[in-house]
Coordinates of C-alpha atoms and ligand atoms in Angstrom, one line a residue:
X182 CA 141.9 134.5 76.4
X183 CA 139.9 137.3 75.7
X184 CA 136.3 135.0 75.0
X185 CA 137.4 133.2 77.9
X186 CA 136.9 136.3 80.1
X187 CA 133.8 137.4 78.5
X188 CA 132.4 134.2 78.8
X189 CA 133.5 133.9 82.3
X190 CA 132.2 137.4 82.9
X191 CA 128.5 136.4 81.2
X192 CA 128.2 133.3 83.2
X193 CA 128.8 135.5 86.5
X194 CA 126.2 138.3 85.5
X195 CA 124.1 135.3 84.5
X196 CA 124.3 133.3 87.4
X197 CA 123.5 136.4 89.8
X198 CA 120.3 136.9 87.7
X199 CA 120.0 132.9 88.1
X200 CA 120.2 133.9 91.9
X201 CA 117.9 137.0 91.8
X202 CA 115.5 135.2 90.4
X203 CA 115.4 132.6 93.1
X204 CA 115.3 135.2 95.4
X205 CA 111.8 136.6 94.0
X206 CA 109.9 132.9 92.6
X207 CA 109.8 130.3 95.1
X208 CA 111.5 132.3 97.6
X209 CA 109.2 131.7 100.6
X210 CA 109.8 127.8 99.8
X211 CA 113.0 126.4 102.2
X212 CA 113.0 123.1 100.2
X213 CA 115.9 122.3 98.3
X214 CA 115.1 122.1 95.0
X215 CA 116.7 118.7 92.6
X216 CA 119.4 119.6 89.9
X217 CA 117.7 119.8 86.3
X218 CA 114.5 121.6 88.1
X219 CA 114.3 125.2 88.1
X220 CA 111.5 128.6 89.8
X221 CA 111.6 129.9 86.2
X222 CA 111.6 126.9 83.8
X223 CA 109.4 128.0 81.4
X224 CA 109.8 132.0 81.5
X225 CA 110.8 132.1 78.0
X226 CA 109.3 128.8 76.5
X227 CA 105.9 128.9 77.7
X228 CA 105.6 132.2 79.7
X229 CA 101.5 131.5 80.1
X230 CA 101.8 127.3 81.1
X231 CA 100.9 128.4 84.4
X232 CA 98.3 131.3 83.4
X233 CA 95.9 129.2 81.1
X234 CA 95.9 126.5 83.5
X235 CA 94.9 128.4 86.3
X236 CA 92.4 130.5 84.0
X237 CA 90.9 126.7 82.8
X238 CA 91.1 125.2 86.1
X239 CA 88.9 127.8 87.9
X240 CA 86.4 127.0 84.8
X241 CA 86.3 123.1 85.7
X242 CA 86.1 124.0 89.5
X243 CA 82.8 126.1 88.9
X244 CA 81.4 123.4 87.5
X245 CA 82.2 120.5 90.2
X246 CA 84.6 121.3 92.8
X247 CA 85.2 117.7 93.8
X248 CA 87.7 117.5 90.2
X249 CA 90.0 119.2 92.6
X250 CA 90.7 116.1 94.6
X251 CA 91.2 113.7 91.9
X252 CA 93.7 116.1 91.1
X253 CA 95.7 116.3 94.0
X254 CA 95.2 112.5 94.1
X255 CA 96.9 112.0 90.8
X256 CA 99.7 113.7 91.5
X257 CA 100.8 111.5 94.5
X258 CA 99.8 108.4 92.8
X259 CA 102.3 110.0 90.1
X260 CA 105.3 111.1 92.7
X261 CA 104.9 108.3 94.3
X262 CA 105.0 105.5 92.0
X263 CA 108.0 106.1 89.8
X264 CA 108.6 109.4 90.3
X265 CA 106.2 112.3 89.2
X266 CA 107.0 111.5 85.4
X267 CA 103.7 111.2 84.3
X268 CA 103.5 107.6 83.3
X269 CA 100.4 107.4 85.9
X270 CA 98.6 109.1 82.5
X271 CA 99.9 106.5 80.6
X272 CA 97.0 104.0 79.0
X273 CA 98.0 100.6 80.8
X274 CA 98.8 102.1 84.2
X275 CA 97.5 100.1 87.1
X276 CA 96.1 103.3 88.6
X277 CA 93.8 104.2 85.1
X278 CA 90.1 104.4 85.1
X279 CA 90.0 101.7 82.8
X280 CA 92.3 99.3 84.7
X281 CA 89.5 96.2 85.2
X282 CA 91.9 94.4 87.6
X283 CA 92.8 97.1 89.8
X284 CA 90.8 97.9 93.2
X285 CA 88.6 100.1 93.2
X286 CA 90.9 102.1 96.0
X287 CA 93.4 102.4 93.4
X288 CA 91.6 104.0 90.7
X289 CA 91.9 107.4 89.5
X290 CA 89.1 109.4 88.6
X291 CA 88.5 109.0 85.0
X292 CA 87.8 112.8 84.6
X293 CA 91.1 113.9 85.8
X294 CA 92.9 112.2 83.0
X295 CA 90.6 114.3 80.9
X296 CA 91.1 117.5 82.4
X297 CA 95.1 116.6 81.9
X298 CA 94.8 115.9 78.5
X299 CA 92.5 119.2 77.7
X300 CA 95.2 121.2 79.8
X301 CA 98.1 119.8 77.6
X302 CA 96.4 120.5 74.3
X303 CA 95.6 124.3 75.6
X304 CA 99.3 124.9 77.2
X305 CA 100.9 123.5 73.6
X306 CA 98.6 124.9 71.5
X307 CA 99.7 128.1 72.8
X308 CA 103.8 127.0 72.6
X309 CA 104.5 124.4 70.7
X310 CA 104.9 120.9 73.0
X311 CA 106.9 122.1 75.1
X312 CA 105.4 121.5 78.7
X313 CA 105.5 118.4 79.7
X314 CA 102.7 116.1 81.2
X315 CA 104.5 115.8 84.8
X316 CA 104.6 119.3 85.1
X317 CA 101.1 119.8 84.0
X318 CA 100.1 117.4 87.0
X319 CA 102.0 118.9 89.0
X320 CA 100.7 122.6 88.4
X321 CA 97.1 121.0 88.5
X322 CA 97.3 119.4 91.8
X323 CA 99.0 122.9 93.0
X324 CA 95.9 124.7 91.4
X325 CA 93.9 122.2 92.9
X326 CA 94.6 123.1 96.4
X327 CA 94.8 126.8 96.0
X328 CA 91.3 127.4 93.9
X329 CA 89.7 124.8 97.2
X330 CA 90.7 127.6 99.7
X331 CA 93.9 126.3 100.5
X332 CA 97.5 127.7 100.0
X333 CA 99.0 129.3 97.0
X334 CA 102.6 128.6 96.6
X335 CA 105.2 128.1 93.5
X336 CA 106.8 124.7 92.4
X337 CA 109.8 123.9 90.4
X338 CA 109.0 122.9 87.0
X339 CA 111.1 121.1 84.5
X340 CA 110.1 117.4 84.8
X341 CA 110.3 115.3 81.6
X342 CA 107.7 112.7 80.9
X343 CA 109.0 109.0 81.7
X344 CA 108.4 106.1 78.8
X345 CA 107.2 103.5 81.2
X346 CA 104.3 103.1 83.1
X347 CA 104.8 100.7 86.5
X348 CA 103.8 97.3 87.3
X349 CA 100.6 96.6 89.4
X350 CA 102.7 95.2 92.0
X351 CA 105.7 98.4 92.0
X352 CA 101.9 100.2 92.3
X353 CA 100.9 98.6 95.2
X354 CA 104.3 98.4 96.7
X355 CA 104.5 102.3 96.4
X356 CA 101.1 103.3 97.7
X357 CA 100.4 102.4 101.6
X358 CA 96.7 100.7 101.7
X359 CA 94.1 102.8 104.1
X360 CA 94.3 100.0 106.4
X361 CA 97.7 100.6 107.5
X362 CA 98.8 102.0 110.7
X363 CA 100.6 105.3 111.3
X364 CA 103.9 103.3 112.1
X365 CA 103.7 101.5 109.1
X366 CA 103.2 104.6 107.3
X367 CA 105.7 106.6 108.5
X368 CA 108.0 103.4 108.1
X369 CA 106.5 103.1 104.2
X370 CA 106.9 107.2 103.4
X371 CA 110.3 107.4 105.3
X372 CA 112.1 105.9 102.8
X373 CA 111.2 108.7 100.6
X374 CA 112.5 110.8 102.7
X375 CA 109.4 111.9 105.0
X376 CA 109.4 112.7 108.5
X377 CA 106.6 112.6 110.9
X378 CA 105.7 116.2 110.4
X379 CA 105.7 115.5 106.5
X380 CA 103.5 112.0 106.9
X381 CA 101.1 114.1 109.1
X382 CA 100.9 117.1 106.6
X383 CA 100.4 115.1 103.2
X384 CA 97.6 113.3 105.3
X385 CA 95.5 116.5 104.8
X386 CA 95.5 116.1 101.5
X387 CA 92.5 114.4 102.9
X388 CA 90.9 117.2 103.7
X389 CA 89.3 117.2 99.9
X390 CA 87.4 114.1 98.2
X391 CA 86.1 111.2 98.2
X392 CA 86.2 107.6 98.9
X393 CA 84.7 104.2 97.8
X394 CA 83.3 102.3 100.8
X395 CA 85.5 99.3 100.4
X396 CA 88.4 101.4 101.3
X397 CA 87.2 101.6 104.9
X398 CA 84.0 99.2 105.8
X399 CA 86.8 96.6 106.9
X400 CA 87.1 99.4 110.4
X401 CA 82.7 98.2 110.5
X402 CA 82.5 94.8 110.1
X403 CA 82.4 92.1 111.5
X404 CA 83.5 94.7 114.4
X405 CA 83.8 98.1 115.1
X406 CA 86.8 99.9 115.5
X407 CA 86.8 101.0 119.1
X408 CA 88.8 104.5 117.9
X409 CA 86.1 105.2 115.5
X410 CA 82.8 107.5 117.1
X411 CA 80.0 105.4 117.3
X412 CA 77.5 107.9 115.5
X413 CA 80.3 108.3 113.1
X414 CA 80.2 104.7 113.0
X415 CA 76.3 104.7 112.2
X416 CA 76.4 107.4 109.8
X417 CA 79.0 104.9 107.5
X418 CA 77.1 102.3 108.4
X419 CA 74.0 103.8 106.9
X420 CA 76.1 104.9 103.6
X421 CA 77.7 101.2 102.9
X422 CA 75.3 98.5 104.8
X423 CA 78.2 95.5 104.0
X424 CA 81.9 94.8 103.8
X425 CA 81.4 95.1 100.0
X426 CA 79.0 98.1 99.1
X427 CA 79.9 100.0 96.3
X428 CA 79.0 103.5 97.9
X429 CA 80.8 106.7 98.3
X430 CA 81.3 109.0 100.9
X431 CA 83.8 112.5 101.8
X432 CA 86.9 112.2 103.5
X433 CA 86.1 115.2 106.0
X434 CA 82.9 115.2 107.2
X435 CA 83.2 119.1 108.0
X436 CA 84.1 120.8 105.4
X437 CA 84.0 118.3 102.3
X438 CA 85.3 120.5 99.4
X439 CA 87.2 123.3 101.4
X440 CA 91.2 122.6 101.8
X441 CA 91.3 123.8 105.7
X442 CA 92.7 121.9 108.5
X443 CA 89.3 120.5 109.7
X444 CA 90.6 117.0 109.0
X445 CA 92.6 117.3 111.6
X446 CA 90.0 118.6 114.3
X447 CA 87.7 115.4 112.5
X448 CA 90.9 112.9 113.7
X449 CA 90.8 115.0 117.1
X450 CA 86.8 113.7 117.4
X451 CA 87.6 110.4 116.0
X452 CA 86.3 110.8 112.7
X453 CA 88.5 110.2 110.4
X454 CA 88.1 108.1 107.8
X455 CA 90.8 104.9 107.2
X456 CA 92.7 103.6 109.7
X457 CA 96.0 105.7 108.0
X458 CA 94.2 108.7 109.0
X459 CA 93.3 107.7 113.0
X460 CA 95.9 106.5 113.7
X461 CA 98.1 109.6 113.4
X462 CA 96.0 110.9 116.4
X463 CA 96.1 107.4 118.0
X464 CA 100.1 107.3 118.0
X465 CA 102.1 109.4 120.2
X466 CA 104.9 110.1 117.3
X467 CA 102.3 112.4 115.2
X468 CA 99.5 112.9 117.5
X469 CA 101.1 116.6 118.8
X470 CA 101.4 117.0 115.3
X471 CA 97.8 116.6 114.7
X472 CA 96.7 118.6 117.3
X473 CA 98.9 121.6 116.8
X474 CA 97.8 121.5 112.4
X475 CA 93.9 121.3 113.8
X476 CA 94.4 124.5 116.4
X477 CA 96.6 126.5 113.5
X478 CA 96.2 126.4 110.1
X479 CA 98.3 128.5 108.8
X480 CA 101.2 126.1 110.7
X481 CA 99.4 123.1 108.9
X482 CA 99.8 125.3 105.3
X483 CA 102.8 126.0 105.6
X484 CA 104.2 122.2 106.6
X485 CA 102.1 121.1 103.5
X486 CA 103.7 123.4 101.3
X487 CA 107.0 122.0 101.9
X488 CA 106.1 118.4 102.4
X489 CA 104.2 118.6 98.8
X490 CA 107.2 120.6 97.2
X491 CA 109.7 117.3 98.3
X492 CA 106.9 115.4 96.8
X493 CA 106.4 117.1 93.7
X494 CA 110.1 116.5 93.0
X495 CA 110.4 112.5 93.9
X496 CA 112.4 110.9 91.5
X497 CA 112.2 113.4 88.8
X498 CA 113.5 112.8 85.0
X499 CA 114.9 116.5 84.1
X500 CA 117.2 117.6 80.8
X501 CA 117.3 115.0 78.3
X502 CA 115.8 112.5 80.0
X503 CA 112.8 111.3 78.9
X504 CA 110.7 112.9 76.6
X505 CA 108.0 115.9 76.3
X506 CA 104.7 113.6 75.8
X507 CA 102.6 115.1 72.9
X508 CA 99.5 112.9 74.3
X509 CA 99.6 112.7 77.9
X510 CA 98.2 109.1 77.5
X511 CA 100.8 107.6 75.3
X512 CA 104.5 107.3 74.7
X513 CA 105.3 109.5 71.5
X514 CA 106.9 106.0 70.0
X515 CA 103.6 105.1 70.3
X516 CA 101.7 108.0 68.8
X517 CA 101.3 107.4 65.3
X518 CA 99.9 110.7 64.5
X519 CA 103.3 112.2 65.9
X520 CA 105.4 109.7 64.6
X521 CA 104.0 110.5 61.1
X522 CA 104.2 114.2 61.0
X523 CA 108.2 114.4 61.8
X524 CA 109.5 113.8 65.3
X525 CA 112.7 115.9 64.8
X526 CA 110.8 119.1 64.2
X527 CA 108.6 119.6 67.2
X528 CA 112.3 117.9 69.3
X529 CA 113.6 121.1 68.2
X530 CA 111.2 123.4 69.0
X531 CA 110.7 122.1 72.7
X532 CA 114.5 123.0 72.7
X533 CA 114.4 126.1 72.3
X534 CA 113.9 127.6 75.6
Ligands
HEM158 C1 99.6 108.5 103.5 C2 99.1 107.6 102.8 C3 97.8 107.7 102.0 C4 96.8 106.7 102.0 C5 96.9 105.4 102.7 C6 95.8 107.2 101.1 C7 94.6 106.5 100.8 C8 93.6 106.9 100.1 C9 92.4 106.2 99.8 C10 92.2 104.7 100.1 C11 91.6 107.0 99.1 C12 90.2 106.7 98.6 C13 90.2 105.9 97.4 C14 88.8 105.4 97.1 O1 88.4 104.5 97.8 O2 88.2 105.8 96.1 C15 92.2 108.3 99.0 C16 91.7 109.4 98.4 C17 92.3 110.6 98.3 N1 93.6 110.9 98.6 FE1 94.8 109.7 99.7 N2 96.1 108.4 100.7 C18 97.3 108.8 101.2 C19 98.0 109.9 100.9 C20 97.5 111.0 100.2 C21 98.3 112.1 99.8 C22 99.8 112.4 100.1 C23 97.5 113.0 99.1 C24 97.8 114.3 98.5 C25 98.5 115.2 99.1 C26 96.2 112.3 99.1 C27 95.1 112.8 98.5 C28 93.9 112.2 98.3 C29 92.7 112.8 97.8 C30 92.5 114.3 97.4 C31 91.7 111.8 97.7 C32 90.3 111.9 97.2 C33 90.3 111.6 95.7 C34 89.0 111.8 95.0 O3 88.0 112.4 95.6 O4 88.9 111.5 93.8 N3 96.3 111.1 99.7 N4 93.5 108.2 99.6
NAG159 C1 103.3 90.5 91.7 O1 103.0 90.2 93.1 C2 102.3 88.9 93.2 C3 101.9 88.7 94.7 O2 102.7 89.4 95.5 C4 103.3 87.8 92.8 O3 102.6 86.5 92.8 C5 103.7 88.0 91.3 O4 104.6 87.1 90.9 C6 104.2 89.4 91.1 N1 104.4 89.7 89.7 C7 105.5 90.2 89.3 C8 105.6 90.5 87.8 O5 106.5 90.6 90.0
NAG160 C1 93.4 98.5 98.0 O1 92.7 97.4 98.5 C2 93.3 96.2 98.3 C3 92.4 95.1 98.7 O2 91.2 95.2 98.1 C4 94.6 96.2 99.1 O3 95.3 95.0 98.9 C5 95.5 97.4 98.7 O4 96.6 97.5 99.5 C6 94.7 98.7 98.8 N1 95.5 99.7 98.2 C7 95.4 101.1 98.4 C8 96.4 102.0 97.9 O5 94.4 101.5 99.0
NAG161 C1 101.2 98.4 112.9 O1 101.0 97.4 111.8 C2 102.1 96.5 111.7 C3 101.8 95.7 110.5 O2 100.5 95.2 110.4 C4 102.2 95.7 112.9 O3 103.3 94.8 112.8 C5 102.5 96.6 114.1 O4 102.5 95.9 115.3 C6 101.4 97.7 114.2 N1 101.9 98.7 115.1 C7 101.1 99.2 116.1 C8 101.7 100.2 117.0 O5 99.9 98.8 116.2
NAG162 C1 81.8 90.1 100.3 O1 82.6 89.6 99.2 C2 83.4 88.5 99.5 C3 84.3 88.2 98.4 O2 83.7 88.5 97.2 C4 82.5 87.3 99.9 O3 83.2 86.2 100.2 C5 81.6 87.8 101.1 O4 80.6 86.7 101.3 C6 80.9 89.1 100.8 N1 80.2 89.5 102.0 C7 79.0 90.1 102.0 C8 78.5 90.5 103.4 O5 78.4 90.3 101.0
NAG163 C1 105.3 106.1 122.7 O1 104.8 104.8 122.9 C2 105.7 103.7 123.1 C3 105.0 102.4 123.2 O2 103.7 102.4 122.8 C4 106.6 104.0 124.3 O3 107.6 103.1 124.3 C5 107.2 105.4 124.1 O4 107.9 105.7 125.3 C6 106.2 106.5 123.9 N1 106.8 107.7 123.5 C7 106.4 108.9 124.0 C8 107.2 110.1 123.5 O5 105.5 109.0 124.7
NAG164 C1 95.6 110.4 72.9 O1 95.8 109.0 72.9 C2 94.6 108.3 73.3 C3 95.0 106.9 73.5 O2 95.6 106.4 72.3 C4 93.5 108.5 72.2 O3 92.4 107.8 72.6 C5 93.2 110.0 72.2 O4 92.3 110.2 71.1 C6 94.5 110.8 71.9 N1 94.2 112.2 72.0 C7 94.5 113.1 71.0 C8 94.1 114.5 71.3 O5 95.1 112.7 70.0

């Protein structure tokens, strides 16, 4: 009786510090966060995670700003393929750098794998592996927008890393193609539970990067798309001269490696890049959406913020599921050098939180 009232007295106090400390991390956030995740995660496991990958980040970002966007880019091909479980790091994913057969639309900067992996060996050479790849993505791609000038906000940590990569086709199926319209897309993101106002804010994640001209020529040849500006038009014209040139070229023509809400004053002068992006100023279910993001940017924050915080926790494998990858690129089945220095030991150690 008497340990039952103790312990029913500890889990009180302990749940009100549970609650306090929602209260102070994550606080300005009105998302709903998914059983299993959690503000504080790894307070006591891996106090720094967050730290050194800021600290590191900020290093990379010196360097070349545009590592930013492939990124941010990961971690929606991640959320949105699967869940953000990391398997889009997994060798063999359709979305690799080294994926031969997969469009060139498709495919992830090769560097950002690399910056994941070098993140994962600092964060566990500091505590043990403990931090999982889905969460280093994710606290990348939230670095990511903060360090290019955009908002700074907390995320619930606590993802696990999945075993499987997905199929090509669950890939494609997942990710809407530039050439979609806004109905299609808001249809296609709907059933992950995104409204208009969501569809509209994760759309400025094209306010950062780059894109390979075969992602958009299809608006220039044979014929113009009348929504497109015609010096626009010329300028893209000039940078891929066919349907099937190789080229390059930034998503926002204003302000190419700032996170700002110029992409949406660029749709508000027809300039914006793939159809998927137009089109949201083109149809009358998100163009007041676009214009009120492009003449307020702190409005156009704060809907990104919550719109990436219901991404950043699609799907999610939390507790037991899973595992905590000690190689971001391969299952630990599969990683002979962790398979041969005793699995159960480091198990235990990411337990102990
Ligand atoms: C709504 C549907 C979306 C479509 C159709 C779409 C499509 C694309 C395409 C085709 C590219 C260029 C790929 C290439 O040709 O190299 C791209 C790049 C990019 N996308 Fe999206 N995207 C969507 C949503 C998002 C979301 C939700 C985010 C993040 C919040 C995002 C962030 C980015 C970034 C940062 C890049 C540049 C990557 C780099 O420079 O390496 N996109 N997107
Ligand atoms: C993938 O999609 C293609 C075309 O839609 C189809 O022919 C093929 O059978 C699919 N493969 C699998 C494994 O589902
Ligand atoms: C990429 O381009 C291919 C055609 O080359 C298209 O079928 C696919 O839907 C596009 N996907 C994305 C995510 O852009
Ligand atoms: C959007 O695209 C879909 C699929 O291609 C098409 O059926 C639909 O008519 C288009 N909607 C508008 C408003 O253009
Ligand atoms: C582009 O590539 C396609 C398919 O490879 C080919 O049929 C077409 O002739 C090419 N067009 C140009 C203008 O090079
Ligand atoms: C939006 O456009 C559709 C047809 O294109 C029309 O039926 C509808 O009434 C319009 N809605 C608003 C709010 O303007
Ligand atoms: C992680 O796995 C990849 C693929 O097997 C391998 O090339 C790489 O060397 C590994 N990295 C480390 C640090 O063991």
């Amino acid at each position: 009786m008497a340990t039952g009232a103790k312990s029913f007295t500890f889990l009180l106090i302990s749940s009100l510090f549970l609650v306090s400390c929602f209260c102070a991390k994550g606080a300005q956030n009105p998302v709903p966060i998914v059983n299993g995740l959690s503000w504080t995660f790894y307070d006591y496991s891996c106090p720094k995670a967050e730290s050194i990958i800021r600290k590191q980040l900020k290093k990379v970002f010196k360097n070349d700003i545009g590592q930013a966007a492939g990124l941010l880019r990961l971690h929606f091909h991640d959320c949105f393929v699967q869940g953000c479980d990391g398997s889009v790091l997994l060798d063999g994913s359709a979305s690799g750098p080294s994926e031969q057969d997969a469009p060139p639309n498709l495919t992830l900067r090769e560097k950002a794998f690399e910056i994941i992996n070098d993140l994962r060996e600092r964060v566990h050479k500091e505590c043990g592996r403990v931090v999982s790849c889905a969460d280093i993505v994710a606290i990348a791609a939230r670095d990511s927008v903060y360090l290019s000038g955009g908002p700074d906000y907390d995320i619930p940590l606590g993802r696990r890393d999945g075993l499987n990569f997905a199929t090509q086709n669950a890939t494609l199926a997942n990710l809407p193609p530039p050439t979609a319209n806004a109905s299609t897309i808001l249809r296609s993101l709907a059933t992950k539970k995104f409204d208009a106002t969501d569809v509209v804010a994760l759309s400025g994640g094209h306010t950062i990067g780059l894109s390979h001209c075969s992602s958009f020529t299809g608006r220039l040849y044979p014929t113009q798309d009348p929504t497109m500006d015609k010096a626009f038009a010329n300028d893209l014209k000039g940078i891929c001269p066919t349907i099937n040139s190789t080229g390059t070229t930034v998503l926002d023509i204003r302000t190419p490696n700032k996170f700002d809400n110029k992409y949406y004053v660029d749709l508000m002068n027809r300039q914006g890049l793939f159809t998927s992006d137009q089109d949201l100023y083109s149809y009358n279910k998100t163009r007041d959406i676009v214009t009120s993001f492009a003449e307020d940017e702190s409005l156009f924050f704060e809907k990104f913020v919550v719109a990436m915080i219901k991404m950043s926790q699609l799907s999610v494998l939390t507790g037991n599921q899973g595992e905590i990858r000690a190689n971001c690129s391969v299952r630990n089945s599969d990683n002979s050098y962790l398979v041969s220095v005793v699995e159960e030991d480091l198990e235990t150690k990411s337990e102990l939180r």
